[in-house]
CSV table of C-alpha atoms (C1' of nucleotides) in Angstrom, one decimal:
chain,number,residue,atom,x,y,z
K,12,MET,CA,-40.3,-17.0,-22.8
K,13,THR,CA,-43.0,-14.7,-20.7
K,14,ASN,CA,-41.2,-11.5,-18.4
K,15,ARG,CA,-42.3,-12.2,-14.7
K,16,ASN,CA,-43.2,-8.6,-13.1
K,17,ILE,CA,-40.3,-6.5,-11.3
K,18,LEU,CA,-40.8,-7.7,-7.5
K,19,VAL,CA,-40.1,-4.8,-5.5
K,20,SER,CA,-39.8,-4.8,-1.6
K,21,ILE,CA,-40.1,-1.3,0.1
K,22,ILE,CA,-38.6,0.1,3.5
K,23,GLU,CA,-39.7,3.1,4.6
K,24,ASP,CA,-40.7,4.6,7.9
K,25,ASP,CA,-43.3,6.6,6.7
K,26,ASP,CA,-46.6,5.8,6.3
K,27,THR,CA,-47.9,8.4,3.7
K,28,ILE,CA,-44.8,8.0,1.9
K,29,ARG,CA,-44.7,4.1,1.6
K,30,SER,CA,-48.4,4.1,0.3
K,31,GLY,CA,-47.5,6.4,-2.0
K,32,TYR,CA,-44.5,4.7,-3.9
K,33,SER,CA,-46.6,1.3,-3.2
K,34,PHE,CA,-49.7,2.6,-4.7
K,35,LEU,CA,-47.7,3.6,-7.9
K,36,ILE,CA,-45.5,0.8,-8.3
K,37,GLY,CA,-48.3,-1.2,-7.7
K,38,ASN,CA,-49.8,0.6,-10.5
K,39,THR,CA,-47.8,0.1,-13.0
K,40,GLU,CA,-47.9,-2.4,-15.3
K,41,GLY,CA,-44.9,-4.9,-15.3
K,42,TYR,CA,-43.6,-4.0,-11.2
K,43,GLU,CA,-45.3,-5.5,-8.6
K,44,VAL,CA,-44.9,-4.7,-4.6
K,45,VAL,CA,-44.7,-7.7,-3.0
K,46,SER,CA,-44.3,-6.1,0.6
K,47,SER,CA,-43.3,-2.9,2.8
K,48,TYR,CA,-42.5,-2.4,5.5
K,49,SER,CA,-41.4,0.6,8.0
K,50,SER,CA,-37.8,-0.3,9.2
K,51,TYR,CA,-35.3,-2.8,8.5
K,52,ASP,CA,-36.2,-4.6,11.7
K,53,ALA,CA,-39.7,-5.1,11.0
K,54,ALA,CA,-38.7,-6.5,7.0
K,55,ALA,CA,-35.2,-8.4,8.8
K,56,HIS,CA,-37.6,-11.8,9.5
K,57,LYS,CA,-39.6,-11.4,6.4
K,58,ILE,CA,-38.8,-10.4,3.7
K,59,ALA,CA,-36.3,-12.9,2.6
K,60,SER,CA,-39.1,-14.9,2.0
K,61,ASP,CA,-40.8,-12.6,-0.1
K,62,LYS,CA,-37.9,-12.3,-2.5
K,63,PRO,CA,-38.1,-8.9,-4.2
K,64,ASP,CA,-35.9,-8.0,-6.9
K,65,VAL,CA,-35.4,-4.7,-6.0
K,66,ILE,CA,-35.7,-3.3,-2.6
K,67,LEU,CA,-36.1,0.5,-2.4
K,68,LEU,CA,-34.6,1.7,0.6
K,69,ASP,CA,-35.1,5.0,3.3
K,70,ILE,CA,-31.6,6.4,4.6
K,71,GLU,CA,-33.5,7.8,7.4
K,72,MET,CA,-35.7,5.0,9.7
K,73,PRO,CA,-36.0,3.8,13.2
K,74,GLY,CA,-33.9,0.9,14.8
K,75,THR,CA,-31.2,-0.4,12.2
K,76,ASN,CA,-30.7,2.9,9.8
K,77,GLY,CA,-30.6,2.3,5.7
K,78,VAL,CA,-26.3,2.5,5.4
K,79,ASP,CA,-26.3,-0.3,8.1
K,80,ALA,CA,-29.0,-2.4,6.6
K,81,ILE,CA,-27.8,-2.8,2.6
K,82,PRO,CA,-24.5,-4.8,3.7
K,83,ARG,CA,-27.4,-7.2,5.5
K,84,LEU,CA,-30.1,-7.5,3.5
K,85,LYS,CA,-27.5,-7.8,0.8
K,86,LYS,CA,-26.8,-11.2,3.0
K,87,LEU,CA,-30.4,-12.0,3.3
K,88,LEU,CA,-31.2,-12.1,-0.6
K,89,PRO,CA,-28.0,-11.5,-2.8
K,90,HIS,CA,-29.4,-11.3,-6.1
K,91,ALA,CA,-31.3,-8.7,-4.9
K,92,HIS,CA,-31.2,-4.7,-6.3
K,93,VAL,CA,-30.7,-2.0,-3.6
K,94,LEU,CA,-32.2,1.2,-4.3
K,95,ILE,CA,-31.5,4.6,-1.7
K,96,LEU,CA,-34.6,6.9,-1.7
K,97,THR,CA,-33.7,9.5,0.5
K,98,VAL,CA,-34.2,13.2,1.1
K,99,TYR,CA,-30.6,13.2,2.1
K,100,GLU,CA,-27.5,14.3,-0.2
K,101,SER,CA,-24.5,14.1,2.6
K,102,GLU,CA,-21.6,13.2,0.6
K,103,LYS,CA,-20.4,10.8,3.6
K,104,LEU,CA,-23.9,9.0,2.8
K,105,ILE,CA,-24.1,8.7,-0.2
K,106,PHE,CA,-20.4,7.5,-0.5
K,107,GLU,CA,-21.2,4.5,2.8
K,108,ALA,CA,-24.3,3.9,0.7
K,109,LEU,CA,-22.6,3.1,-2.5
K,110,ALA,CA,-20.0,1.3,-0.4
K,111,ASN,CA,-22.5,-0.6,1.4
K,112,GLY,CA,-23.5,-2.1,-2.1
K,113,ALA,CA,-26.6,0.1,-3.1
K,114,SER,CA,-27.1,-0.2,-6.9
K,115,GLY,CA,-28.4,3.8,-7.1
K,116,TYR,CA,-29.1,6.4,-5.1
K,117,LEU,CA,-32.1,8.3,-5.6
K,118,THR,CA,-33.5,12.0,-3.8
K,119,LYS,CA,-37.3,12.3,-3.3
K,120,ASN,CA,-38.0,15.1,-5.2
K,121,THR,CA,-37.2,12.4,-8.1
K,122,PRO,CA,-40.7,12.4,-10.7
K,123,SER,CA,-42.2,8.9,-10.6
K,124,ALA,CA,-41.5,8.2,-14.3
K,125,LYS,CA,-37.8,8.1,-13.3
K,126,ILE,CA,-38.5,5.7,-10.0
K,127,ILE,CA,-40.3,3.7,-12.3
K,128,ALA,CA,-37.6,3.3,-15.0
K,129,SER,CA,-34.6,3.5,-11.7
K,130,ILE,CA,-36.1,0.0,-11.1
K,131,LYS,CA,-36.3,-1.3,-14.1
K,132,GLU,CA,-32.8,-0.2,-14.4
K,133,VAL,CA,-30.9,-1.4,-11.6
K,134,LYS,CA,-32.9,-4.8,-11.7
K,135,GLU,CA,-30.8,-4.9,-15.4
K,136,GLY,CA,-27.9,-4.2,-14.0
K,137,GLY,CA,-27.7,-0.7,-14.2
K,138,GLY,CA,-26.7,2.5,-11.8
K,139,PRO,CA,-29.2,4.9,-11.7
K,140,MET,CA,-28.6,8.7,-9.6
K,141,SER,CA,-30.5,11.4,-9.1
K,142,ILE,CA,-28.2,14.7,-10.8
K,143,ASN,CA,-27.5,15.9,-7.9
K,144,ILE,CA,-26.1,12.7,-7.1
K,145,ALA,CA,-24.1,12.2,-10.1
K,146,LYS,CA,-22.9,15.5,-9.1
K,147,MET,CA,-21.5,15.3,-6.3
K,148,VAL,CA,-19.9,11.8,-6.7
K,149,ILE,CA,-18.6,13.6,-9.8
K,150,ARG,CA,-17.3,15.7,-8.0
K,151,SER,CA,-15.6,13.7,-5.5
K,152,PHE,CA,-13.6,12.8,-8.5
K,153,GLN,CA,-12.1,16.3,-9.3
K,154,LYS,CA,-9.2,17.5,-7.8
K,155,ASN,CA,-9.0,21.1,-6.4
K,156,LYS,CA,-8.4,24.1,-8.1
K,157,GLU,CA,-6.9,26.4,-5.0
K,158,SER,CA,-3.7,24.0,-4.0
K,159,PRO,CA,-1.3,25.2,-2.0
K,160,LEU,CA,1.3,22.5,-3.2
K,161,SER,CA,3.6,22.8,-5.4
K,162,LYS,CA,3.3,19.5,-8.7
K,163,ARG,CA,6.2,18.4,-7.6
K,164,GLU,CA,4.6,18.1,-4.0
K,165,THR,CA,1.8,16.8,-5.1
K,166,GLN,CA,3.1,14.2,-6.7
K,167,ILE,CA,4.7,12.8,-3.9
K,168,LEU,CA,1.7,13.6,-1.7
K,169,GLU,CA,0.1,10.9,-4.2
K,170,GLU,CA,2.8,8.6,-3.8
K,171,ILE,CA,2.8,8.7,0.1
K,172,SER,CA,-1.0,8.3,-0.3
K,173,VAL,CA,-0.5,4.9,-1.6
K,174,GLY,CA,2.0,4.2,0.9
K,175,LYS,CA,5.0,4.5,-0.9
K,176,SER,CA,8.2,5.0,1.2
K,177,ARG,CA,10.4,7.6,0.9
K,178,SER,CA,13.4,5.7,-1.0
K,179,GLN,CA,10.4,4.1,-3.2
K,180,ILE,CA,9.3,7.8,-4.2
K,181,ALA,CA,12.7,9.1,-4.8
K,182,ASN,CA,13.8,5.0,-6.7
K,183,GLU,CA,10.3,6.4,-8.7
K,184,LEU,CA,11.2,10.3,-9.3
K,185,PHE,CA,15.1,9.8,-10.2
K,186,ILE,CA,15.6,12.0,-7.0
K,187,ASP,CA,17.4,12.2,-4.5
K,188,LEU,CA,16.0,10.6,-0.9
K,189,GLU,CA,17.0,14.1,0.4
K,190,THR,CA,15.0,15.7,-2.2
K,191,VAL,CA,12.0,13.6,-0.8
K,192,ARG,CA,12.9,14.4,2.5
K,193,SER,CA,12.2,18.1,2.1
K,194,HIS,CA,9.0,17.8,-0.3
K,195,ILE,CA,7.7,15.9,3.0
K,196,LYS,CA,9.2,18.5,5.2
K,197,ASN,CA,7.3,21.6,2.7
K,198,ILE,CA,4.5,19.2,2.3
K,199,TYR,CA,3.6,18.9,6.8
K,200,LEU,CA,4.5,22.5,6.5
K,201,LYS,CA,1.9,23.6,4.3
K,202,LEU,CA,-0.4,20.9,6.0
K,203,ASN,CA,0.7,22.3,9.4
K,204,VAL,CA,0.6,18.1,9.4
K,205,ASN,CA,3.0,16.5,10.6
K,206,SER,CA,2.8,13.1,10.1
K,207,ARG,CA,1.8,10.9,6.5
K,208,ALA,CA,-2.0,10.1,7.9
K,209,ASP,CA,-2.8,13.4,8.9
K,210,ALA,CA,-1.4,14.9,6.0
K,211,ILE,CA,-3.2,12.4,3.6
K,212,LYS,CA,-6.7,13.0,5.7
K,213,THR,CA,-6.0,16.7,5.2
K,214,ALA,CA,-5.3,16.3,1.4
K,215,ARG,CA,-8.2,14.1,0.8
K,216,GLU,CA,-10.7,15.9,2.9
K,217,ASN,CA,-9.0,19.4,0.5
K,218,ARG,CA,-8.9,17.1,-2.6
K,219,LEU,CA,-5.7,18.1,-2.8
K,220,ILE,CA,-4.7,14.5,-4.2
H,30,MET,CA,-34.8,38.4,-18.8
H,31,THR,CA,-35.0,36.4,-21.3
H,32,ASN,CA,-32.9,32.8,-21.5
H,33,ARG,CA,-30.2,33.2,-24.1
H,34,ASN,CA,-28.9,30.2,-26.2
H,35,ILE,CA,-27.2,27.4,-24.8
H,36,LEU,CA,-24.1,28.1,-26.2
H,37,VAL,CA,-22.1,24.9,-27.4
H,38,SER,CA,-19.0,23.4,-29.0
H,39,ILE,CA,-18.0,20.4,-30.7
H,40,ILE,CA,-14.6,18.9,-30.4
H,41,GLU,CA,-15.2,15.6,-32.6
H,42,ASP,CA,-12.1,14.2,-35.0
H,43,ASP,CA,-15.0,12.1,-37.2
H,44,ASP,CA,-17.0,13.9,-39.3
H,45,THR,CA,-20.4,12.6,-39.4
H,46,ILE,CA,-20.7,12.5,-36.7
H,47,ARG,CA,-19.6,16.3,-35.8
H,48,SER,CA,-22.5,16.8,-38.3
H,49,GLY,CA,-24.6,15.1,-37.5
H,50,TYR,CA,-24.6,16.3,-33.0
H,51,SER,CA,-24.3,20.3,-34.7
H,52,PHE,CA,-27.2,19.4,-36.8
H,53,LEU,CA,-28.7,17.8,-33.6
H,54,ILE,CA,-28.1,20.1,-31.4
H,55,GLY,CA,-28.5,23.5,-34.0
H,56,ASN,CA,-31.4,22.8,-34.9
H,57,THR,CA,-33.7,22.6,-31.3
H,58,GLU,CA,-34.4,25.1,-29.7
H,59,GLY,CA,-32.6,26.7,-27.2
H,60,TYR,CA,-29.3,25.6,-28.0
H,61,GLU,CA,-27.2,27.2,-30.4
H,62,VAL,CA,-23.6,25.6,-32.2
H,63,VAL,CA,-20.8,28.3,-31.9
H,64,SER,CA,-18.0,26.1,-33.8
H,65,SER,CA,-17.6,22.8,-34.4
H,66,TYR,CA,-13.2,21.6,-34.5
H,67,SER,CA,-12.1,18.0,-35.6
H,68,SER,CA,-9.5,17.8,-32.8
H,69,TYR,CA,-8.5,19.5,-29.8
H,70,ASP,CA,-5.5,21.0,-31.7
H,71,ALA,CA,-7.6,22.5,-34.4
H,72,ALA,CA,-9.4,23.8,-31.2
H,73,ALA,CA,-6.8,25.4,-29.4
H,74,HIS,CA,-6.3,29.6,-30.5
H,75,LYS,CA,-10.4,29.8,-31.2
H,76,ILE,CA,-12.7,27.8,-28.7
H,77,ALA,CA,-11.6,30.2,-26.2
H,78,SER,CA,-13.5,33.3,-28.4
H,79,ASP,CA,-16.3,31.1,-29.0
H,80,LYS,CA,-16.8,31.0,-25.3
H,81,PRO,CA,-19.6,28.2,-25.2
H,82,ASP,CA,-21.2,27.0,-22.4
H,83,VAL,CA,-20.6,23.5,-23.2
H,84,ILE,CA,-17.8,21.8,-24.9
H,85,LEU,CA,-19.0,18.4,-26.4
H,86,LEU,CA,-15.9,16.6,-26.4
H,87,ASP,CA,-14.4,13.3,-27.7
H,88,ILE,CA,-11.7,10.9,-26.5
H,89,GLU,CA,-10.4,9.5,-29.5
H,90,MET,CA,-8.7,12.0,-31.6
H,91,PRO,CA,-5.4,12.7,-33.5
H,92,GLY,CA,-2.8,14.8,-32.0
H,93,THR,CA,-4.1,15.9,-28.5
H,94,ASN,CA,-6.2,13.4,-26.8
H,95,GLY,CA,-9.7,14.2,-24.8
H,96,VAL,CA,-8.2,13.3,-21.0
H,97,ASP,CA,-5.8,15.6,-22.0
H,98,ALA,CA,-7.3,17.9,-23.5
H,99,ILE,CA,-9.9,18.9,-20.6
H,100,PRO,CA,-8.0,20.7,-18.4
H,101,ARG,CA,-6.0,22.8,-21.4
H,102,LEU,CA,-10.2,23.5,-22.5
H,103,LYS,CA,-11.1,24.0,-18.7
H,104,LYS,CA,-8.1,26.7,-18.6
H,105,LEU,CA,-9.0,28.7,-22.1
H,106,LEU,CA,-12.8,28.5,-20.2
H,107,PRO,CA,-12.5,28.3,-17.1
H,108,HIS,CA,-16.8,28.5,-17.0
H,109,ALA,CA,-17.4,26.3,-19.7
H,110,HIS,CA,-18.3,22.9,-19.0
H,111,VAL,CA,-17.1,20.2,-20.9
H,112,LEU,CA,-18.9,17.3,-21.6
H,113,ILE,CA,-17.3,13.4,-22.9
H,114,LEU,CA,-19.3,12.1,-25.8
H,115,THR,CA,-17.7,8.5,-26.7
H,116,VAL,CA,-17.6,5.4,-27.0
H,117,TYR,CA,-14.6,4.6,-24.8
H,118,GLU,CA,-16.4,2.9,-21.4
H,119,SER,CA,-13.0,2.0,-19.9
H,120,GLU,CA,-12.7,2.4,-16.4
H,121,LYS,CA,-9.2,4.0,-16.4
H,122,LEU,CA,-10.3,6.6,-19.5
H,123,ILE,CA,-13.3,7.6,-17.3
H,124,PHE,CA,-11.9,8.6,-14.1
H,125,GLU,CA,-9.2,10.3,-15.9
H,126,ALA,CA,-12.0,12.2,-17.5
H,127,LEU,CA,-13.6,13.3,-14.5
H,128,ALA,CA,-11.0,13.8,-12.7
H,129,ASN,CA,-9.0,15.9,-15.2
H,130,GLY,CA,-12.1,18.4,-14.7
H,131,ALA,CA,-15.4,16.9,-17.3
H,132,SER,CA,-18.9,17.7,-15.2
H,133,GLY,CA,-20.6,14.8,-17.8
H,134,TYR,CA,-19.8,11.2,-19.5
H,135,LEU,CA,-22.0,9.9,-22.3
H,136,THR,CA,-21.7,6.9,-24.0
H,137,LYS,CA,-22.1,7.2,-28.1
H,138,ASN,CA,-25.0,5.2,-28.0
H,139,THR,CA,-27.1,8.2,-26.0
H,140,PRO,CA,-30.1,9.1,-27.7
H,141,SER,CA,-30.3,12.2,-29.0
H,142,ALA,CA,-32.6,13.8,-26.2
H,143,LYS,CA,-31.2,12.7,-23.4
H,144,ILE,CA,-28.0,14.6,-25.2
H,145,ILE,CA,-29.6,17.6,-25.3
H,146,ALA,CA,-30.9,17.1,-22.2
H,147,SER,CA,-27.3,16.3,-20.7
H,148,ILE,CA,-25.9,19.2,-22.3
H,149,LYS,CA,-29.1,21.3,-20.6
H,150,GLU,CA,-27.9,19.6,-17.2
H,151,VAL,CA,-24.3,20.1,-17.4
H,152,LYS,CA,-24.5,23.8,-17.8
H,153,GLU,CA,-26.9,24.0,-14.8
H,154,GLY,CA,-24.3,22.4,-12.9
H,155,GLY,CA,-25.2,19.0,-13.2
H,156,GLY,CA,-23.5,15.5,-13.7
H,157,PRO,CA,-25.1,13.5,-16.5
H,158,MET,CA,-23.5,10.5,-16.9
H,159,SER,CA,-24.8,7.2,-19.4
H,160,ILE,CA,-26.3,4.4,-17.2
H,161,ASN,CA,-23.4,2.0,-18.4
H,162,ILE,CA,-20.8,4.8,-17.0
H,163,ALA,CA,-22.8,5.7,-13.9
H,164,LYS,CA,-22.7,1.7,-12.8
H,165,MET,CA,-18.9,2.1,-13.9
H,166,VAL,CA,-18.5,4.4,-10.9
H,167,ILE,CA,-21.5,2.9,-8.2
H,168,ARG,CA,-19.2,-0.2,-9.3
H,169,SER,CA,-16.2,1.3,-8.0
H,170,PHE,CA,-17.6,2.3,-4.6
H,171,GLN,CA,-18.2,-1.2,-4.2
H,172,LYS,CA,-16.1,-3.9,-2.0
H,173,ASN,CA,-15.1,-7.2,-3.9
H,174,LYS,CA,-17.2,-9.7,-1.9
H,175,GLU,CA,-15.2,-12.6,-1.8
H,176,SER,CA,-12.0,-10.5,-0.3
H,177,PRO,CA,-9.5,-13.6,1.1
H,178,LEU,CA,-8.9,-11.3,4.1
H,179,SER,CA,-10.5,-11.6,7.4
H,180,LYS,CA,-12.8,-8.2,8.9
H,181,ARG,CA,-9.9,-7.0,11.3
H,182,GLU,CA,-7.6,-7.4,8.0
H,183,THR,CA,-9.7,-5.2,5.8
H,184,GLN,CA,-10.3,-3.2,8.5
H,185,ILE,CA,-6.5,-3.2,9.2
H,186,LEU,CA,-5.4,-2.4,5.8
H,187,GLU,CA,-7.9,0.6,5.1
H,188,GLU,CA,-6.2,2.1,8.3
H,189,ILE,CA,-2.6,1.4,6.9
H,190,SER,CA,-4.2,2.9,3.3
H,191,VAL,CA,-4.4,6.2,5.2
H,192,GLY,CA,-0.6,6.6,6.1
H,193,LYS,CA,-1.7,5.4,9.3
H,194,SER,CA,1.4,3.5,11.7
H,195,ARG,CA,1.7,0.7,13.5
H,196,SER,CA,1.0,2.5,16.5
H,197,GLN,CA,-2.0,4.1,15.4
H,198,ILE,CA,-3.6,1.7,14.4
H,199,ALA,CA,-2.9,-0.4,17.9
H,200,ASN,CA,-4.1,2.5,19.8
H,201,GLU,CA,-7.5,3.2,17.5
H,202,LEU,CA,-7.9,-0.2,17.7
H,203,PHE,CA,-7.5,-0.9,21.7
H,204,ILE,CA,-5.2,-3.8,20.4
H,205,ASP,CA,-1.6,-4.9,20.9
H,206,LEU,CA,1.0,-3.4,18.8
H,207,GLU,CA,2.3,-7.1,18.4
H,208,THR,CA,-1.3,-8.3,17.3
H,209,VAL,CA,-1.1,-5.2,14.8
H,210,ARG,CA,2.1,-6.4,13.6
H,211,SER,CA,1.0,-10.5,13.1
H,212,HIS,CA,-2.4,-9.2,11.2
H,213,ILE,CA,0.3,-6.8,8.6
H,214,LYS,CA,1.5,-10.2,8.3
H,215,ASN,CA,-0.8,-12.5,7.6
H,216,ILE,CA,-2.4,-9.6,5.0
H,217,TYR,CA,0.8,-9.6,3.1
H,218,LEU,CA,0.7,-13.1,3.2
H,219,LYS,CA,-2.5,-13.6,2.0
H,220,LEU,CA,-1.9,-11.2,-1.0
H,221,ASN,CA,1.6,-12.1,-1.8
H,222,VAL,CA,3.3,-9.1,-1.0
H,223,ASN,CA,5.6,-7.3,1.0
H,224,SER,CA,5.2,-4.1,1.5
H,225,ARG,CA,2.9,-1.0,2.7
H,226,ALA,CA,2.6,0.2,-1.0
H,227,ASP,CA,2.4,-3.4,-3.1
H,228,ALA,CA,-0.5,-4.6,-0.1
H,229,ILE,CA,-2.9,-1.1,-1.4
H,230,LYS,CA,-1.9,-1.5,-4.8
H,231,THR,CA,-3.2,-5.1,-4.1
H,232,ALA,CA,-6.4,-4.3,-2.4
H,233,ARG,CA,-7.0,-1.5,-4.4
H,234,GLU,CA,-7.0,-3.4,-7.6
H,235,ASN,CA,-8.8,-6.4,-6.5
H,236,ARG,CA,-11.7,-3.6,-4.1
H,237,LEU,CA,-10.5,-5.7,-0.8
H,238,ILE,CA,-10.9,-1.8,0.4
T,27,DT,C1',-19.7,-30.9,18.2
T,28,DA,C1',-15.3,-31.0,16.0
T,29,DA,C1',-12.5,-28.6,12.7
T,30,DA,C1',-11.2,-24.6,10.5
T,31,DA,C1',-10.1,-19.6,11.1
T,32,DA,C1',-9.0,-15.3,12.9
T,33,DT,C1',-8.0,-12.7,16.8
T,34,DT,C1',-5.5,-11.4,19.9
T,35,DC,C1',-0.3,-12.3,21.9
T,36,DA,C1',5.1,-12.7,22.9
T,37,DC,C1',10.1,-12.3,21.6
T,38,DC,C1',13.6,-12.7,18.5
T,39,DC,C1',16.4,-9.5,15.2
T,40,DC,C1',18.5,-5.4,12.4
T,41,DA,C1',18.0,-2.0,8.3
T,42,DT,C1',15.8,1.0,7.3
T,43,DT,C1',11.8,4.9,7.8
T,44,DG,C1',10.1,8.9,9.6
T,45,DG,C1',10.1,13.7,11.8
T,46,DG,C1',12.8,17.0,13.2
T,47,DG,C1',16.5,21.2,12.7
T,48,DT,C1',19.8,23.5,9.5
T,49,DG,C1',21.5,25.4,5.4
T,50,DA,C1',22.4,25.7,0.3
T,51,DT,C1',22.1,25.9,-4.2
T,52,DA,C1',20.1,26.6,-8.7
T,53,DC,C1',16.1,27.6,-11.1
T,54,DC,C1',12.4,30.1,-12.7
T,55,DA,C1',8.2,33.4,-13.3
T,56,DT,C1',6.8,38.1,-12.2
Y,24,DA,C1',15.5,40.8,-7.7
Y,25,DT,C1',12.4,38.3,-4.9
Y,26,DG,C1',9.7,34.6,-3.7
Y,27,DG,C1',8.2,30.2,-4.9
Y,28,DT,C1',9.6,26.0,-6.5
Y,29,DA,C1',13.1,21.8,-6.7
Y,30,DT,C1',17.2,20.0,-5.8
Y,31,DC,C1',20.5,18.4,-2.3
Y,32,DA,C1',23.7,17.7,2.4
Y,33,DC,C1',24.7,16.5,7.5
Y,34,DC,C1',23.1,16.2,12.3
Y,35,DC,C1',19.6,13.6,15.3
Y,36,DC,C1',17.6,9.8,16.9
Y,37,DA,C1',13.4,7.3,18.7
Y,38,DA,C1',10.1,4.7,15.7
Y,39,DT,C1',9.3,1.9,12.1
Y,40,DG,C1',9.0,-2.1,8.9
Y,41,DG,C1',9.4,-6.6,7.5
Y,42,DG,C1',11.1,-11.4,8.7
Y,43,DG,C1',10.7,-15.2,11.7
Y,44,DT,C1',8.8,-18.5,15.4
Y,45,DG,C1',5.5,-20.3,18.7
Y,46,DA,C1',0.8,-20.2,20.9
Y,47,DA,C1',-3.6,-19.4,24.0
Y,48,DT,C1',-8.2,-18.1,22.9
Y,49,DT,C1',-12.7,-17.1,20.7
Y,50,DT,C1',-15.5,-17.3,16.9
Y,51,DT,C1',-17.3,-19.4,13.0
Y,52,DT,C1',-18.0,-23.0,10.3
Y,53,DA,C1',-18.8,-27.5,7.9
DNA sequence: TAAAAATTCACCCCATTGGGGTGATACCAT
DNA sequence: ATGGTATCACCCCAATGGGGTGAATTTTTA
């Protein structure tokens, strides 16, 4: 069997950048640019017939933005991989993009060779990320070391964050219901909130849990 | 100013692998192996004075395992970066390691050049990951496409997962309290559970939310 | 276009929960 | 020995959560 080219579509509103990518990828052995569009809206009705393996997608675009475009592209082309290529490094955008089905996330300062390699990687089921993105993702797993909460309080807040009730927590930690209550009260005091939802929100924002 | 060498400590129980890394890194310009140990327990009392910039850490080890070793190492050497180098690819271990403060996660099939580059990357605040690890991490952000839950049900379960009460959900979605209730009942039916905690657990396990 | 699924709402029941207040004891670690 | 932590107690009461049953309407899909 012969390895066929990796078919790439590009959706990027900046003409210069789009031509640049197109030139770069089109002139690389084993890669083929099947189409390029200046927005998702321009691509929507045509990209399905292009049958790309990988879609390079910008986030900042007129009309439908990149993040919202991902699930639509996945619906049009269930087997295509979406590789985000953008200048944005906001944690929110990155996670939204990944949650929406992006297979990788590169920033625009990524060297050409890495872009080419990432397209192949993504086609083969990998998940390429720029180092700064990987850093943010890793950091998102790490807890804040300067938590105002004690160990026990953190533990209880974690139970709360998975939907446990007071009595469930009391049972699992082998302590009295009242003790759980007083811990929760102290948690609320420290976080300056007065509901489970707010406590969870504040804790997540500050990586306390 | 002159760039000083990157100081590396290695904690790895396999003698052969340890010497291999030691040789590889020690013979690379700009890198210096300041110490190597066959376990965390062996390193515990001495590594602080080695003052490494980066610690290469194995997960599978006699005595204190790698995951538990991370926070202790971070306590001994708050400014050192821990780079996991292991054969394990279990999602649980990866996330535990990252949550415990690991700065990067490489699998042992990583080519030498990539290991060397990753040590530098980690020292400069990056977050290197093997492609297969990045893939798992990315997948962990992505929802299951074959959810038994409807869009609305998923939305409501997400609200529940952040600790919202029925009435809070009703207010935010502009629907009646009773409607929220009936959605929740349907969610419980579909997931075969009968509590918020179980629903959240099942949903998280199946990436429904 | 007809059937199936999703979304919406209603009213029954009732034990449990959640949040607020106040206070107390014991154990640590600095 | 003083402040933070962890434990428990009892006051109050509205709201919540979970279970049952049924039904109208809209949307999606076959």
